[in-house]
mmCIF file of C-alpha atoms and ligand atoms in Angstrom:
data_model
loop_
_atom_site.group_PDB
_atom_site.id
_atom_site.type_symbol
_atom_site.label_atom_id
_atom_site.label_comp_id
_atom_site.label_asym_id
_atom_site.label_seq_id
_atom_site.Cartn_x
_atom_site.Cartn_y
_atom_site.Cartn_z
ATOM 1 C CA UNK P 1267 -1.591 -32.521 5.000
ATOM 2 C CA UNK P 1268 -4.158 -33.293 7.208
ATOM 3 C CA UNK P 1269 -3.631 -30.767 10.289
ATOM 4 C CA UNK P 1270 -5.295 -27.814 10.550
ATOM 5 C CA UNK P 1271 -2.478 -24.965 9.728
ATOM 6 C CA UNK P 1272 -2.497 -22.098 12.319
ATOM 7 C CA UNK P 1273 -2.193 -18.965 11.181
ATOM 8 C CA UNK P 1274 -1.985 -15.422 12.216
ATOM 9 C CA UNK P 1275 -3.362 -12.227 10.334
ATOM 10 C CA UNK P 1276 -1.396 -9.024 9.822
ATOM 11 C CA UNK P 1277 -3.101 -5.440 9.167
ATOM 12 C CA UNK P 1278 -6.567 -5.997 10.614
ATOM 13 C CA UNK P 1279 -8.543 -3.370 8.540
ATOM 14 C CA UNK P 1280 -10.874 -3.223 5.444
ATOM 15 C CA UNK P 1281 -10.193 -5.985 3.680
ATOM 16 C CA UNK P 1282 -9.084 -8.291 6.213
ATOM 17 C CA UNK P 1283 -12.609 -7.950 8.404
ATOM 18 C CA UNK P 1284 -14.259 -8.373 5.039
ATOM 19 C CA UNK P 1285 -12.850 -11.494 3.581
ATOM 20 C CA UNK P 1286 -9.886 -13.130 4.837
ATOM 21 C CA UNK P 1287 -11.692 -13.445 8.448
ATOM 22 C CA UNK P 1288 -14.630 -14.826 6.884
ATOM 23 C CA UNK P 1289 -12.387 -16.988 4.165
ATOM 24 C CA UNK P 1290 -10.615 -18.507 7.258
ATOM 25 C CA UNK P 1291 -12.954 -19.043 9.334
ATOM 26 C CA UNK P 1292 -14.726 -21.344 6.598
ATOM 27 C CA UNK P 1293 -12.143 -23.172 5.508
ATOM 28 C CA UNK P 1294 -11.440 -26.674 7.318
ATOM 29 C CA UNK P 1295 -7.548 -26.185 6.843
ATOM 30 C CA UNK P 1296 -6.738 -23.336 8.286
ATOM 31 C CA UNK P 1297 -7.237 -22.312 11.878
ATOM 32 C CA UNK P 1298 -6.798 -18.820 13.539
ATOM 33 C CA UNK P 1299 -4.815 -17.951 16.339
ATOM 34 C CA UNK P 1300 -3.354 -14.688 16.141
ATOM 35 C CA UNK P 1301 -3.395 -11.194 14.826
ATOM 36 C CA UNK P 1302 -1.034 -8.430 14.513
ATOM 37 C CA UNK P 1303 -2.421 -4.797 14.311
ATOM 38 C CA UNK P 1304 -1.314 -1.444 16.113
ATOM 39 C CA UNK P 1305 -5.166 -0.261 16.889
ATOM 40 C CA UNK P 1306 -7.645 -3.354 16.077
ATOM 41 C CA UNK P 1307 -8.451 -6.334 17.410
ATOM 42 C CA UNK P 1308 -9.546 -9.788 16.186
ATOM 43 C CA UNK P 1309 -11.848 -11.475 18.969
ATOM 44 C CA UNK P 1310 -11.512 -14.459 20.033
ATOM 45 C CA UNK P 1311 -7.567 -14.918 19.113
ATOM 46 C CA UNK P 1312 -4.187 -13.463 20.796
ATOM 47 C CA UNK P 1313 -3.933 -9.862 19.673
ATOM 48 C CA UNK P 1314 -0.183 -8.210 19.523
ATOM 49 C CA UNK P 1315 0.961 -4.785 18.345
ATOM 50 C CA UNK P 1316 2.875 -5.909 15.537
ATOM 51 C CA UNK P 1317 4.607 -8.779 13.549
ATOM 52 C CA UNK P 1318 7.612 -9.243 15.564
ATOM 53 C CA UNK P 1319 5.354 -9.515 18.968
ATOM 54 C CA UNK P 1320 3.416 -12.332 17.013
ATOM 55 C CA UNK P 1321 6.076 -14.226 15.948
ATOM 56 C CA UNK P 1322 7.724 -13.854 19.216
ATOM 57 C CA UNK P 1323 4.932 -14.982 21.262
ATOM 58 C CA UNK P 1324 3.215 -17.386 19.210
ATOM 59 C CA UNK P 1325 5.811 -20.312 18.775
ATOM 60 C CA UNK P 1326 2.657 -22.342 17.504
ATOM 61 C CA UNK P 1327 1.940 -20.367 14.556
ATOM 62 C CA UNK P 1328 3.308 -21.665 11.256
ATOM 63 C CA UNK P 1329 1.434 -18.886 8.474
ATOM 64 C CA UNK P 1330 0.815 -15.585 8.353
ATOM 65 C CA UNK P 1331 -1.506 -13.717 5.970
ATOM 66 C CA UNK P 1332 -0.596 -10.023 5.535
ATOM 67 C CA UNK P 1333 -3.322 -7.393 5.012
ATOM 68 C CA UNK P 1334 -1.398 -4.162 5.486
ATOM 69 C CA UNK P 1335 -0.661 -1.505 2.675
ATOM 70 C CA UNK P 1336 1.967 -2.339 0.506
ATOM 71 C CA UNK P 1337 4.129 0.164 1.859
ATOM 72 C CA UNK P 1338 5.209 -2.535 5.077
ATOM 73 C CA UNK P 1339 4.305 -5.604 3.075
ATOM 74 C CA UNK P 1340 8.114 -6.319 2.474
ATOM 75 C CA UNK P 1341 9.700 -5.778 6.590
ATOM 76 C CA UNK P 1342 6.331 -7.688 7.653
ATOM 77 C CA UNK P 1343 7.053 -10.356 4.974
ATOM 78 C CA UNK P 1344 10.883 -10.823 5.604
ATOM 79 C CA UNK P 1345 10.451 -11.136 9.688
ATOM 80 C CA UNK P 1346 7.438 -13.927 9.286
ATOM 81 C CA UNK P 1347 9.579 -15.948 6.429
ATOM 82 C CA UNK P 1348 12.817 -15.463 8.705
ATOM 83 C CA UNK P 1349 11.103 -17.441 11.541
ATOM 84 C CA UNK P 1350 10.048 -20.036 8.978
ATOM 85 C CA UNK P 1351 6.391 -19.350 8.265
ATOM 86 C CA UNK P 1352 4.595 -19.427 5.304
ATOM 87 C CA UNK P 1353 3.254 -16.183 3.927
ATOM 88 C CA UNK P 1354 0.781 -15.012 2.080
ATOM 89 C CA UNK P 1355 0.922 -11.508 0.810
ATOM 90 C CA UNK P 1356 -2.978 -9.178 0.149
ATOM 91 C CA UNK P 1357 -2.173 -7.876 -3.551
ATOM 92 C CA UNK P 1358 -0.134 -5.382 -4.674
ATOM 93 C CA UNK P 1359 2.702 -7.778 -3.375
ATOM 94 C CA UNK P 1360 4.822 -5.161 -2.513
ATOM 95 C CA UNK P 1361 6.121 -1.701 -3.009
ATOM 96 C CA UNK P 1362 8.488 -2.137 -5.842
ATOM 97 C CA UNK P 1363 9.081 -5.157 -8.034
ATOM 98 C CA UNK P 1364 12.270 -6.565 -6.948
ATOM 99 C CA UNK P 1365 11.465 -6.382 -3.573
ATOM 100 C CA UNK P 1366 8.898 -9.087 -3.838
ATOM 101 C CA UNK P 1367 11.802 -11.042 -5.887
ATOM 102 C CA UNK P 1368 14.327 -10.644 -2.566
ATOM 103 C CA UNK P 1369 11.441 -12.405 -0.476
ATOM 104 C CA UNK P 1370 10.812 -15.041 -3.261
ATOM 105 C CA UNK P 1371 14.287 -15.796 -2.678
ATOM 106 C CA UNK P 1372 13.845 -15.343 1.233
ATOM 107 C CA UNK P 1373 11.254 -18.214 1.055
ATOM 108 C CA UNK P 1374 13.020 -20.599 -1.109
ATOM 109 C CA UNK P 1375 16.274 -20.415 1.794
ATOM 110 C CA UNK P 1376 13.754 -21.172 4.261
ATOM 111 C CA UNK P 1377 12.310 -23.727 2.917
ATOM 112 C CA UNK P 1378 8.390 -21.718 2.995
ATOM 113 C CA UNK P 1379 5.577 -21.117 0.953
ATOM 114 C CA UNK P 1380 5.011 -17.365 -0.487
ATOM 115 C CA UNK P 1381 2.237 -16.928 -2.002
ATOM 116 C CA UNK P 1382 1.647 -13.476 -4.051
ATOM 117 C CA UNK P 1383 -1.884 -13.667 -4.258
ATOM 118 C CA UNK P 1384 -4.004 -11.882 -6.893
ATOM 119 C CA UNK P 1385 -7.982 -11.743 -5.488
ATOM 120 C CA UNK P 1386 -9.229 -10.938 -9.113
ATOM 121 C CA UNK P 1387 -7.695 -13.556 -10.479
ATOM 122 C CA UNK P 1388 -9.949 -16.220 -8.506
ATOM 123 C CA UNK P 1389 -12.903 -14.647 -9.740
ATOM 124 C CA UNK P 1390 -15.393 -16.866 -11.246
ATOM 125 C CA UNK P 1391 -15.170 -15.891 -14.910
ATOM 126 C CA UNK P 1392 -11.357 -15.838 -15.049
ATOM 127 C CA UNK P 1393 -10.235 -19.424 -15.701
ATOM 128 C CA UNK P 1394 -13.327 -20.021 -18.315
ATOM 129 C CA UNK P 1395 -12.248 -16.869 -20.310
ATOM 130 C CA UNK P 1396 -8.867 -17.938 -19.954
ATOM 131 C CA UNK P 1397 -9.560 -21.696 -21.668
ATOM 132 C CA UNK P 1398 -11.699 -19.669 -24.390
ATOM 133 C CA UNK P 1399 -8.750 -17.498 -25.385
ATOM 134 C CA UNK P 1400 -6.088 -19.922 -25.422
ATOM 135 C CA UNK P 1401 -4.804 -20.461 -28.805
ATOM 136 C CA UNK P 1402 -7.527 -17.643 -30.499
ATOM 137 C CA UNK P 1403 -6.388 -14.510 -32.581
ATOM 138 C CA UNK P 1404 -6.861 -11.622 -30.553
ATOM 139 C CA UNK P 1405 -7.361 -8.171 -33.102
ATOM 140 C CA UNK P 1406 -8.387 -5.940 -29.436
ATOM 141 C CA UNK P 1407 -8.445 -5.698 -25.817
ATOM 142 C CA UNK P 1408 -10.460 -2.960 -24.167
ATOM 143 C CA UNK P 1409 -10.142 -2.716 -19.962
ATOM 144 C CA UNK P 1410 -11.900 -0.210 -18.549
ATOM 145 C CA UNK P 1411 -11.666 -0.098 -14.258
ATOM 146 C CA UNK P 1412 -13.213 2.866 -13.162
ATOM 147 C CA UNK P 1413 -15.149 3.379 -9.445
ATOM 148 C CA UNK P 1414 -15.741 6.219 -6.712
ATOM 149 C CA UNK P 1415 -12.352 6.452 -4.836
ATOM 150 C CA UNK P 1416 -14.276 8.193 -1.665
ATOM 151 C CA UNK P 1417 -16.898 4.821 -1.931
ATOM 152 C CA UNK P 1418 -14.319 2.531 -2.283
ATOM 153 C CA UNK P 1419 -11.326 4.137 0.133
ATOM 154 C CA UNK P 1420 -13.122 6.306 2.393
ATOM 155 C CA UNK P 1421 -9.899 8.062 4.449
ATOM 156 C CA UNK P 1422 -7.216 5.486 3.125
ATOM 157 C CA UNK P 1423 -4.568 8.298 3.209
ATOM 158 C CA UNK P 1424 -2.102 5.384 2.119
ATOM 159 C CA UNK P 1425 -2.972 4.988 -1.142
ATOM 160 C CA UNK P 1426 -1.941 8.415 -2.228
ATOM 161 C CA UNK P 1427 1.589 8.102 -0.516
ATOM 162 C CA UNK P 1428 4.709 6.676 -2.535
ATOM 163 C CA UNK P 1429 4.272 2.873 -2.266
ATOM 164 C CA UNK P 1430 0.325 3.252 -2.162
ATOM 165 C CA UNK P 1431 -0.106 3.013 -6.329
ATOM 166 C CA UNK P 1432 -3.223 5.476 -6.139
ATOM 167 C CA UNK P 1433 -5.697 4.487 -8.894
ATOM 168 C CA UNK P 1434 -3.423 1.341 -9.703
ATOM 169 C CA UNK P 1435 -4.306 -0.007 -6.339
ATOM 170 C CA UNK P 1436 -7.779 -1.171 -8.046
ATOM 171 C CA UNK P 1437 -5.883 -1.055 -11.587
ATOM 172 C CA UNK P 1438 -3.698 -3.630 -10.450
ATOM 173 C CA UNK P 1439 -6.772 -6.280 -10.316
ATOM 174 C CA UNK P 1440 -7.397 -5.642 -14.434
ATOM 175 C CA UNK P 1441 -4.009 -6.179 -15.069
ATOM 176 C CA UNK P 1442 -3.826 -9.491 -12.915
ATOM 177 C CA UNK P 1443 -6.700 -10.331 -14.719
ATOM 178 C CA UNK P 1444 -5.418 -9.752 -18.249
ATOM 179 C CA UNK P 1445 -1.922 -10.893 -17.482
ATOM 180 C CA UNK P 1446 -4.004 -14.289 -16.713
ATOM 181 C CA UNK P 1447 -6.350 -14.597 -19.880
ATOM 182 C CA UNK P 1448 -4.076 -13.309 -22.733
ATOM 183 C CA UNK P 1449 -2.128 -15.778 -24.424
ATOM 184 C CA UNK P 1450 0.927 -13.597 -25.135
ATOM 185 C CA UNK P 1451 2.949 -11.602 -23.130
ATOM 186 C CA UNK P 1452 2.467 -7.841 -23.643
ATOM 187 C CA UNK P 1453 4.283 -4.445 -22.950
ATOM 188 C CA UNK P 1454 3.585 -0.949 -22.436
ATOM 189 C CA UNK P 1455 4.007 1.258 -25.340
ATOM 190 C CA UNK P 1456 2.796 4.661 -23.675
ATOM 191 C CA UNK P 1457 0.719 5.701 -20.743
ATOM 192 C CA UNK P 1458 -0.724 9.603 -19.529
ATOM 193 C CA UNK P 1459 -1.171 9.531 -15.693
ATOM 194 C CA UNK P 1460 -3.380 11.995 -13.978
ATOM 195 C CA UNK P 1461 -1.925 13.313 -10.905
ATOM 196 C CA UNK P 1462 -3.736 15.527 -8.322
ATOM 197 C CA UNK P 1463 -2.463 19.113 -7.806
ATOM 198 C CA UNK P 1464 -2.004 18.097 -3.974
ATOM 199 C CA UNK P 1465 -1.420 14.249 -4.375
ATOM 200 C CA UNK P 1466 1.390 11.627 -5.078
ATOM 201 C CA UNK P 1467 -0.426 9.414 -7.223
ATOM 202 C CA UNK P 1468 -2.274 9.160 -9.974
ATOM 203 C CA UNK P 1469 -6.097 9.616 -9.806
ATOM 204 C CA UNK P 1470 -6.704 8.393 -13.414
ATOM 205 C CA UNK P 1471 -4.541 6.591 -16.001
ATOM 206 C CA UNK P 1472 -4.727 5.493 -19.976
ATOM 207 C CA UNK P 1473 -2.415 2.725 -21.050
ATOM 208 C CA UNK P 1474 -2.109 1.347 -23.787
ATOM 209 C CA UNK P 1475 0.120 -1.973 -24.034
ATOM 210 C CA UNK P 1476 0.613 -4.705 -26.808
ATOM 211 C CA UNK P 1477 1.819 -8.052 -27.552
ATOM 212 C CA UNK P 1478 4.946 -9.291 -30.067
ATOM 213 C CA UNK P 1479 1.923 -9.220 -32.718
ATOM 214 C CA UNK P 1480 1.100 -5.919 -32.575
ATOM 215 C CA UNK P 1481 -2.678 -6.254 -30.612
ATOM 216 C CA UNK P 1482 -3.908 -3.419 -29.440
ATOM 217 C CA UNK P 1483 -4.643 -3.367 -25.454
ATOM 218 C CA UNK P 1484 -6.269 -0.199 -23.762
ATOM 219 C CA UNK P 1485 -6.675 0.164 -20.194
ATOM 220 C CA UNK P 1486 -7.993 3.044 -18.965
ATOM 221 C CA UNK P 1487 -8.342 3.465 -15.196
ATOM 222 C CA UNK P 1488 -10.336 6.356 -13.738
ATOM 223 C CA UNK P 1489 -11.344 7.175 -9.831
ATOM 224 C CA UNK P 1490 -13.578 9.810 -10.474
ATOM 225 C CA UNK P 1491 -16.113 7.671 -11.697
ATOM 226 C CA UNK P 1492 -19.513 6.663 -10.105
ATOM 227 C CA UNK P 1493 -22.028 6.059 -8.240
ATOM 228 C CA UNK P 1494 -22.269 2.972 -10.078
ATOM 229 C CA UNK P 1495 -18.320 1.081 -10.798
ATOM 230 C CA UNK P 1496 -17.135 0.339 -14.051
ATOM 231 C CA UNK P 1497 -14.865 -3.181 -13.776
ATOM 232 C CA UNK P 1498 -15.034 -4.625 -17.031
ATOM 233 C CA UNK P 1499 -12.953 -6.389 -19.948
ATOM 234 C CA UNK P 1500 -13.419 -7.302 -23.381
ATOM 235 C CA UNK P 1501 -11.530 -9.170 -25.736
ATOM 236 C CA UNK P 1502 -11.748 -9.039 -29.406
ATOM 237 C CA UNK P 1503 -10.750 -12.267 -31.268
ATOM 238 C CA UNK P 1504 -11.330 -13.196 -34.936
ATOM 239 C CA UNK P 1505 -13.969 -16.059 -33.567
ATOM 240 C CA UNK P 1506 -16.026 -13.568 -31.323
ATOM 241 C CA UNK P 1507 -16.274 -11.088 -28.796
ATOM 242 C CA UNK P 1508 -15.644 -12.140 -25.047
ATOM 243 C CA UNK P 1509 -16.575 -9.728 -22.161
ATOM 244 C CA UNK P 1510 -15.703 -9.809 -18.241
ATOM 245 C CA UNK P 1511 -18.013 -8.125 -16.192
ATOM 246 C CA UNK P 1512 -18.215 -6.902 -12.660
ATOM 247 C CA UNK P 1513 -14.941 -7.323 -12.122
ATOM 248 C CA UNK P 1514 -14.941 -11.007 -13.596
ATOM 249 C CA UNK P 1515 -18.184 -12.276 -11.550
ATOM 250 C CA UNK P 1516 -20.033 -12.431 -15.113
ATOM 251 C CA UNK P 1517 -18.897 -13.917 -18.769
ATOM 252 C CA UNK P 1518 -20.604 -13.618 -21.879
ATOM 253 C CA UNK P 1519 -19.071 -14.387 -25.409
ATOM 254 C CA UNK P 1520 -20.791 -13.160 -27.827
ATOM 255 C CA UNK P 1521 -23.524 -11.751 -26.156
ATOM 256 C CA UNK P 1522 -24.155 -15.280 -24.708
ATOM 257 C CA UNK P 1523 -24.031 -15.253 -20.936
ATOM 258 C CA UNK P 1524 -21.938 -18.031 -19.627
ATOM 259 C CA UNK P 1525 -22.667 -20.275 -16.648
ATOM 260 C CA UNK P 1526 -19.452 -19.756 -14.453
ATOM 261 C CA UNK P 1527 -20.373 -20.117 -10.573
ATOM 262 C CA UNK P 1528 -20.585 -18.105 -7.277
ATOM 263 C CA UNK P 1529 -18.410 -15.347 -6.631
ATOM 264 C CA UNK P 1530 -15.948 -16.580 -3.659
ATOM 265 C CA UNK P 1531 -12.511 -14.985 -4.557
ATOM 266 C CA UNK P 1532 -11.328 -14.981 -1.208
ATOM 267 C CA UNK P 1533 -12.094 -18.948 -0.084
ATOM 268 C CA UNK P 1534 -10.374 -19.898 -3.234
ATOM 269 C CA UNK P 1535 -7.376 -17.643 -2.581
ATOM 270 C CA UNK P 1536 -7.099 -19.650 1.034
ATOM 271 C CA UNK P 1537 -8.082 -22.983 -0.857
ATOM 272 C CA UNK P 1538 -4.768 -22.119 -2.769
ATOM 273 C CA UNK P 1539 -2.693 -21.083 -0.511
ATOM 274 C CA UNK P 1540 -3.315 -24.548 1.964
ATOM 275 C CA UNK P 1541 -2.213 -26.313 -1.578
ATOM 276 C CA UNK P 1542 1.052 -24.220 -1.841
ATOM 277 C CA UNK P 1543 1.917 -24.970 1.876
ATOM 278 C CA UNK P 1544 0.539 -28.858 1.297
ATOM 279 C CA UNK P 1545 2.813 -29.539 -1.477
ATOM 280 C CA UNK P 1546 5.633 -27.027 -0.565
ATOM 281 C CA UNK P 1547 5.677 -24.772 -3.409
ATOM 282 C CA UNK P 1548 5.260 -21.028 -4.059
ATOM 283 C CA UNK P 1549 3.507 -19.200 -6.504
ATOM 284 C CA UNK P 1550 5.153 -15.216 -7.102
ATOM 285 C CA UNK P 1551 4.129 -13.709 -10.166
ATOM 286 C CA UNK P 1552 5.048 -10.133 -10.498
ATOM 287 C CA UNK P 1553 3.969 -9.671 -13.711
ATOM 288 C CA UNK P 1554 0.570 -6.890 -13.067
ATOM 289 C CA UNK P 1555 3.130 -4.825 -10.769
ATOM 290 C CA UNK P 1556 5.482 -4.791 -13.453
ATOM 291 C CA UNK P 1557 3.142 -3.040 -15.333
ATOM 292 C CA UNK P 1558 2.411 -0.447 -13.022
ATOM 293 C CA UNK P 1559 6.092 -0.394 -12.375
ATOM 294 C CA UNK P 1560 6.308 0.629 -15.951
ATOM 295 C CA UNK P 1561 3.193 2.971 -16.477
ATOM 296 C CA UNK P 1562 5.325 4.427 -13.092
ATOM 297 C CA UNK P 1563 8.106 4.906 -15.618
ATOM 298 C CA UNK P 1564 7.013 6.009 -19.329
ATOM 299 C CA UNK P 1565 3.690 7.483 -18.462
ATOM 300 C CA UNK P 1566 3.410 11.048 -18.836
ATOM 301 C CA UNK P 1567 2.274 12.775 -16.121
ATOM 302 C CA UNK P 1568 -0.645 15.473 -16.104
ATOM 303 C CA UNK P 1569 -1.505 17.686 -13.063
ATOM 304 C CA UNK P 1570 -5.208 17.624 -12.222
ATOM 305 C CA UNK P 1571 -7.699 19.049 -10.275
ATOM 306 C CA UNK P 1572 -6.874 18.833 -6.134
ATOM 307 C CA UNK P 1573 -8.386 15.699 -4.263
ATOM 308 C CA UNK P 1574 -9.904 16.121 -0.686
ATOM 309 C CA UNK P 1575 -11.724 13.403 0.935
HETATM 310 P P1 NAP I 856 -6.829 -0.394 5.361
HETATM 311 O O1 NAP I 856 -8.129 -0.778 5.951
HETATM 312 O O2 NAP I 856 -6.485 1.051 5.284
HETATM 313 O O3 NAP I 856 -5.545 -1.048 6.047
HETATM 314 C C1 NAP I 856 -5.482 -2.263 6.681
HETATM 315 C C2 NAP I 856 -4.911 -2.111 8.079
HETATM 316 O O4 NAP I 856 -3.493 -2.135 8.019
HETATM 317 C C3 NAP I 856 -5.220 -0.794 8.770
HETATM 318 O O5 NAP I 856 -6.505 -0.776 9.301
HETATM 319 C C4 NAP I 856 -4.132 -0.719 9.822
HETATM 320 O O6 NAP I 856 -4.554 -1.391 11.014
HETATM 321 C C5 NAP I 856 -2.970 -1.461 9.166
HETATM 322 N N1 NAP I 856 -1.966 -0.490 8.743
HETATM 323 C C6 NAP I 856 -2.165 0.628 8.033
HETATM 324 N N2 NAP I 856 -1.003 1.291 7.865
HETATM 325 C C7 NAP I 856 -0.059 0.580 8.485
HETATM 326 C C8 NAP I 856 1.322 0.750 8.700
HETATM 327 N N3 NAP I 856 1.964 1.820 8.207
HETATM 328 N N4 NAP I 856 1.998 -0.189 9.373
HETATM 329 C C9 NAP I 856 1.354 -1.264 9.865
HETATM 330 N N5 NAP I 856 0.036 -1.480 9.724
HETATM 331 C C10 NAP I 856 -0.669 -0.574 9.039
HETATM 332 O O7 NAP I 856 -6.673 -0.991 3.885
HETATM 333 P P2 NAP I 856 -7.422 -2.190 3.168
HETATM 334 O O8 NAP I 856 -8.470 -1.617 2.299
HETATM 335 O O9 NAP I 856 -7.748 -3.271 4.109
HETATM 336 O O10 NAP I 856 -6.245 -2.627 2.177
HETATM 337 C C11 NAP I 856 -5.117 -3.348 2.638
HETATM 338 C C12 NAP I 856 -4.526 -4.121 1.466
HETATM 339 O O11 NAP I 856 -5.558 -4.970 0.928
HETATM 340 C C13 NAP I 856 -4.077 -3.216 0.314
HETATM 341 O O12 NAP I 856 -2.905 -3.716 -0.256
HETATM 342 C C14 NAP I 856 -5.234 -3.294 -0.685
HETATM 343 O O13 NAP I 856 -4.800 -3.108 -2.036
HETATM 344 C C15 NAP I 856 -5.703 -4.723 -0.461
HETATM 345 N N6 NAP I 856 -7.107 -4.934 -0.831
HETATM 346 C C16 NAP I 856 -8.092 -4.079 -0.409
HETATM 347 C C17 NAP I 856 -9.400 -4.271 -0.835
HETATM 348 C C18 NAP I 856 -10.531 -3.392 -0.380
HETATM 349 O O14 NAP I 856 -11.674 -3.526 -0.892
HETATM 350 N N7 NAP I 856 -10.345 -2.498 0.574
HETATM 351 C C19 NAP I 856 -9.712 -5.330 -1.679
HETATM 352 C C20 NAP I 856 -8.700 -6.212 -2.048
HETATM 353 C C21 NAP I 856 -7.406 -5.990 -1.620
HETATM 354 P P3 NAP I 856 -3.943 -0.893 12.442
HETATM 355 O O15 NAP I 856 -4.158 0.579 12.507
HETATM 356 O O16 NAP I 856 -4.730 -1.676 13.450
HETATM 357 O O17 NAP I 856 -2.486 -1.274 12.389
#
């Protein structure tokens, strides 16, 4: 493909000011000319209410990138792929599992891309870990994803409502991380959640998962934690120890720190995402809201201290 694709952003808020505005406007392929938010505005572009308006109005448009909480990820999803545009969805993909397989399904009769994209997973130390590990003996893997939920989601009332995952919302990235590296599949055996007296969702979370072999994996996600965040991952294997830091911006194996690149999750989400639409394919893996789906369903739940903002 050689033409720019136009595209039009959904949920103009935190994340979408600070990266998929800057991620689009640097990449030659894609070219802005719409967004869709009840209160904000993108300058510079058309600016409509919702979706539907956009779609409506903007016959030119051909992909939409949604930004919204999860909660309206699927009716945002299902009106842009109905008119025949290609969709990219902010992580988690949706609200529940299936529903994210019903617009897999949506795309494929329309002949679109979806693309269920996974930010963490295009940080820089993922792929390298992920070419270490590949045929290695894994004995351990130890996850722990802990940061200040008032730093990192000042007023988000969302993420405490059904839908809005609570401390699985940054969980989520470990698990698409892991779900990436590990070279066997692995389950949840048991998980203790730790629920607000006045919230939804959990606020903290242990997990602990493992393969068909038996390997341990602990995740333990906490949003009481700070002022500094806690995003890292290490991996036991019988030929050394490899360890994800940062939230995957750093690598070291065995105490060796690994040259791995600049940080730009976001332009190589949208460097993806122009490939998917270029060659006509989709790319919907499920798998790290599966898990949550899961820890959702076995983990025991333990009421906790009240959270105000
Ligand atoms: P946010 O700022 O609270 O929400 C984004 C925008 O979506 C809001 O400003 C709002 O804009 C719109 N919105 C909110 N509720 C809506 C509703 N019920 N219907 C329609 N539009 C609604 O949240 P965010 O931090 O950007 O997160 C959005 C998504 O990005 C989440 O799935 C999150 O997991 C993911 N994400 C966030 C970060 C981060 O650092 N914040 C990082 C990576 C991924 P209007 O009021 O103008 O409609």
């Amino acid at each position: 493909m050689t033409e720019q694709v136009a595209i039009g952003i959904a949920g103009v808020g935190k994340i979408a000011r600070d990266q998929h505005l800057p991620a689009i406007a640097g990449h030659s392929g894609f070219k802005l000319i719409a967004g869709a938010s009840r209160n904000a505005r993108i300058d510079g572009v058309n600016n409509y209410q919702n979706v539907e308006d956009m779609l409506a109005a903007e016959p030119l448009l051909q992909a939409v990138s949604l930004c919204a909480p999860p909660q309206v990820r699927f009716s945002q999803a299902r009106a842009a792929l109905e008119a025949g545009k290609h969709v990219m969805l902010e992580k988690p993909p949706g609200a529940s599992v299936t529903e994210v397989t019903v617009l897999a399904d949506l795309a494929r009769q329309n002949q679109c891309t979806l693309f269920a994209s996974w930010h963490s997973r295009h940080a820089p130390g993922v792929e390298t870990a992920r070419a270490w590990l590949a045929g290695k003996e894994i004995k351990a893997v130890n996850v722990l994803w802990k940061e200040d939920v008032r730093r990192w989601h000042p007023g988000q009332d969302w993420i405490w409502q059904p839908g809005g995952l609570g401390v699985f919302d940054p969980g989520i990235n470990a698990l698409s991380i892991i779900t990436r590296i590990l070279p066997h599949a692995f389950f949840l055996k048991s998980a203790e959640l730790f629920v607000p007296a006045n919230r939804h969702n959990p606020i903290a979370a242990n997990l602990d998962f493992s393969d068909a072999l038996g390997t341990p994996i602990r995740a333990e996600f906490d949003w009481r934690f700070g002022p500094q965040e806690l995003w890292q991952i290490e991996v036991t294997t019988r030929d050394g120890l490899l360890h994800l830091a940062q939230g995957g911006k750093f690598l070291k194996i065995d105490g060796e720190m690994k040259d791995i690149g600049q940080e730009r999750e976001y332009p190589s989400l949208y460097d993806r995402f122009f490939e998917l639409i270029s060659t006509g394919a989709s790319d919907v893996d499920v798998s790290p809201l599966q898990h949550v789906a899961d820890a959702m369903l076995l983990g025991g739940r333990h009421e906790v201290e009240k959270f105000e903002d």
